[in-house]
């Protein structure tokens, strides 16, 4: 069997699971809003430095 054998076959449709609406499918791949650097919080830089130091030891 090769790709040409399956290329024009009909798309299988599940009888158990309803098809997800197009808007919901698109939402799965939408970008997220990352926190700006100012909103990360105090002490984060120090915590990262401590973790890096312990990893190097």
GROMACS .gro file of N, CA and C in nm:
model
  171
    1UNK      N    1   0.085  -0.118   0.000
    1UNK     CA    2   0.000   0.000   0.000
    1UNK      C    3   0.090   0.124   0.000
    2UNK      N    4   0.053   0.221  -0.080
    2UNK     CA    5   0.128   0.346  -0.081
    2UNK      C    6   0.031   0.464  -0.071
    3UNK      N    7   0.085   0.581  -0.075
    3UNK     CA    8   0.005   0.702  -0.056
    3UNK      C    9  -0.103   0.717  -0.163
    4UNK      N   10  -0.074   0.679  -0.286
    4UNK     CA   11  -0.173   0.690  -0.394
    4UNK      C   12  -0.296   0.603  -0.366
    5UNK      N   13  -0.278   0.494  -0.292
    5UNK     CA   14  -0.390   0.405  -0.261
    5UNK      C   15  -0.489   0.471  -0.165
    6UNK      N   16  -0.443   0.557  -0.079
    6UNK     CA   17  -0.530   0.616   0.023
    6UNK      C   18  -0.564   0.762  -0.003
    7UNK      N   19  -0.503   0.821  -0.102
    7UNK     CA   20  -0.516   0.965  -0.125
    7UNK      C   21  -0.660   1.009  -0.147
    8UNK      N   22  -0.737   0.935  -0.221
    8UNK     CA   23  -0.872   0.979  -0.257
    8UNK      C   24  -0.982   0.902  -0.183
    9UNK      N   25  -0.947   0.836  -0.075
    9UNK     CA   26  -1.048   0.768   0.005
    9UNK      C   27  -1.131   0.871   0.081
   10UNK      N   28  -1.258   0.842   0.110
   10UNK     CA   29  -1.338   0.938   0.187
   10UNK      C   30  -1.286   0.948   0.331
   11UNK      N   31  -1.303   1.065   0.388
   11UNK     CA   32  -1.260   1.088   0.526
   11UNK      C   33  -1.349   1.008   0.621
   12UNK      N   34  -1.292   0.933   0.713
   12UNK     CA   35  -1.375   0.856   0.806
   12UNK      C   36  -1.448   0.948   0.904
   13UNK      N   37  -1.574   0.916   0.931
   13UNK     CA   38  -1.655   0.994   1.024
   13UNK      C   39  -1.694   0.902   1.139
   14UNK      N   40  -1.667   0.945   1.261
   14UNK     CA   41  -1.698   0.865   1.379
   14UNK      C   42  -1.847   0.865   1.406
   15UNK      N   43  -1.899   0.749   1.441
   15UNK     CA   44  -2.040   0.740   1.481
   15UNK      C   45  -2.054   0.759   1.632
   16UNK      N   46  -1.944   0.748   1.706
   16UNK     CA   47  -1.948   0.763   1.851
   16UNK      C   48  -1.924   0.906   1.898
   17UNK      N   49  -1.835   0.976   1.831
   17UNK     CA   50  -1.793   1.107   1.877
   17UNK      C   51  -1.838   1.214   1.779
   18UNK      N   52  -1.912   1.314   1.827
   18UNK     CA   53  -1.953   1.422   1.736
   18UNK      C   54  -1.832   1.505   1.695
   19UNK      N   55  -1.840   1.563   1.578
   19UNK     CA   56  -1.729   1.645   1.529
   19UNK      C   57  -1.721   1.773   1.610
   20UNK      N   58  -1.600   1.813   1.645
   20UNK     CA   59  -1.579   1.935   1.722
   20UNK      C   60  -1.607   2.056   1.634
   21UNK      N   61  -1.677   2.157   1.687
   21UNK     CA   62  -1.702   2.278   1.608
   21UNK      C   63  -1.572   2.345   1.565
   22UNK      N   64  -1.576   2.409   1.451
   22UNK     CA   65  -1.457   2.471   1.394
   22UNK      C   66  -1.395   2.574   1.488
   23UNK      N   67  -1.476   2.654   1.557
   23UNK     CA   68  -1.422   2.754   1.649
   23UNK      C   69  -1.347   2.690   1.765
   24UNK      N   70  -1.396   2.578   1.815
   24UNK     CA   71  -1.327   2.510   1.924
   24UNK      C   72  -1.195   2.450   1.878
   25UNK      N   73  -1.193   2.399   1.756
   25UNK     CA   74  -1.067   2.344   1.703
   25UNK      C   75  -0.964   2.454   1.687
   26UNK      N   76  -1.007   2.569   1.639
   26UNK     CA   77  -0.914   2.681   1.620
   26UNK      C   78  -0.861   2.731   1.754
   27UNK      N   79  -0.943   2.725   1.858
   27UNK     CA   80  -0.902   2.774   1.990
   27UNK      C   81  -0.788   2.691   2.048
   28UNK      N   82  -0.780   2.565   2.010
   28UNK     CA   83  -0.673   2.480   2.062
   28UNK      C   84  -0.535   2.527   2.017
   29UNK      N   85  -0.530   2.595   1.904
   29UNK     CA   86  -0.402   2.635   1.848
   29UNK      C   87  -0.379   2.785   1.854
   30UNK      N   88  -0.465   2.856   1.926
   30UNK     CA   89  -0.448   3.001   1.934
   30UNK      C   90  -0.332   3.034   2.027
   31UNK      N   91  -0.264   3.145   2.005
   31UNK     CA   92  -0.151   3.180   2.090
   31UNK      C   93  -0.197   3.217   2.231
   32UNK      N   94  -0.109   3.201   2.326
   32UNK     CA   95  -0.141   3.237   2.463
   32UNK      C   96  -0.077   3.371   2.495
   33UNK      N   97  -0.128   3.435   2.600
   33UNK     CA   98  -0.074   3.564   2.642
   33UNK      C   99   0.031   3.538   2.750
   34UNK      N  100   0.155   3.553   2.716
   34UNK     CA  101   0.263   3.534   2.812
   34UNK      C  102   0.270   3.656   2.904
   35UNK      N  103   0.317   3.634   3.025
   35UNK     CA  104   0.329   3.745   3.119
   35UNK      C  105   0.443   3.838   3.079
   36UNK      N  106   0.418   3.968   3.084
   36UNK     CA  107   0.530   4.061   3.061
   36UNK      C  108   0.630   4.048   3.175
   37UNK      N  109   0.752   4.086   3.150
   37UNK     CA  110   0.858   4.072   3.248
   37UNK      C  111   0.825   4.144   3.379
   38UNK      N  112   0.754   4.256   3.370
   38UNK     CA  113   0.722   4.333   3.491
   38UNK      C  114   0.622   4.259   3.581
   39UNK      N  115   0.544   4.168   3.526
   39UNK     CA  116   0.440   4.100   3.604
   39UNK      C  117   0.484   3.965   3.659
   40UNK      N  118   0.606   3.926   3.635
   40UNK     CA  119   0.652   3.796   3.682
   40UNK      C  120   0.660   3.792   3.834
   41UNK      N  121   0.702   3.900   3.895
   41UNK     CA  122   0.703   3.906   4.040
   41UNK      C  123   0.842   3.924   4.096
   42UNK      N  124   0.849   3.978   4.218
   42UNK     CA  125   0.980   4.000   4.280
   42UNK      C  126   1.042   3.867   4.323
   43UNK      N  127   1.173   3.865   4.323
   43UNK     CA  128   1.244   3.748   4.370
   43UNK      C  129   1.266   3.641   4.265
   44UNK      N  130   1.204   3.651   4.152
   44UNK     CA  131   1.215   3.546   4.052
   44UNK      C  132   1.357   3.534   3.998
   45UNK      N  133   1.421   3.645   3.974
   45UNK     CA  134   1.558   3.642   3.922
   45UNK      C  135   1.652   3.575   4.022
   46UNK      N  136   1.635   3.606   4.149
   46UNK     CA  137   1.719   3.546   4.251
   46UNK      C  138   1.695   3.395   4.260
   47UNK      N  139   1.569   3.356   4.251
   47UNK     CA  140   1.537   3.213   4.256
   47UNK      C  141   1.601   3.139   4.138
   48UNK      N  142   1.599   3.199   4.023
   48UNK     CA  143   1.660   3.136   3.906
   48UNK      C  144   1.811   3.123   3.924
   49UNK      N  145   1.873   3.227   3.977
   49UNK     CA  146   2.017   3.222   4.000
   49UNK      C  147   2.053   3.112   4.099
   50UNK      N  148   1.971   3.097   4.204
   50UNK     CA  149   1.996   2.991   4.302
   50UNK      C  150   1.984   2.854   4.238
   51UNK      N  151   1.882   2.835   4.154
   51UNK     CA  152   1.865   2.707   4.086
   51UNK      C  153   1.982   2.677   3.994
   52UNK      N  154   2.028   2.779   3.923
   52UNK     CA  155   2.142   2.759   3.833
   52UNK      C  156   2.267   2.721   3.911
   53UNK      N  157   2.286   2.785   4.025
   53UNK     CA  158   2.404   2.754   4.106
   53UNK      C  159   2.399   2.611   4.157
   54UNK      N  160   2.282   2.567   4.202
   54UNK     CA  161   2.272   2.430   4.254
   54UNK      C  162   2.287   2.328   4.141
   55UNK      N  163   2.246   2.362   4.021
   55UNK     CA  164   2.260   2.270   3.909
   55UNK      C  165   2.406   2.257   3.867
   56UNK      N  166   2.484   2.363   3.885
   56UNK     CA  167   2.624   2.360   3.846
   56UNK      C  168   2.712   2.287   3.947
   57UNK      N  169   2.664   2.273   4.069
   57UNK     CA  170   2.744   2.209   4.174
   57UNK      C  171   2.751   2.059   4.157
   0.00000   0.00000   0.00000
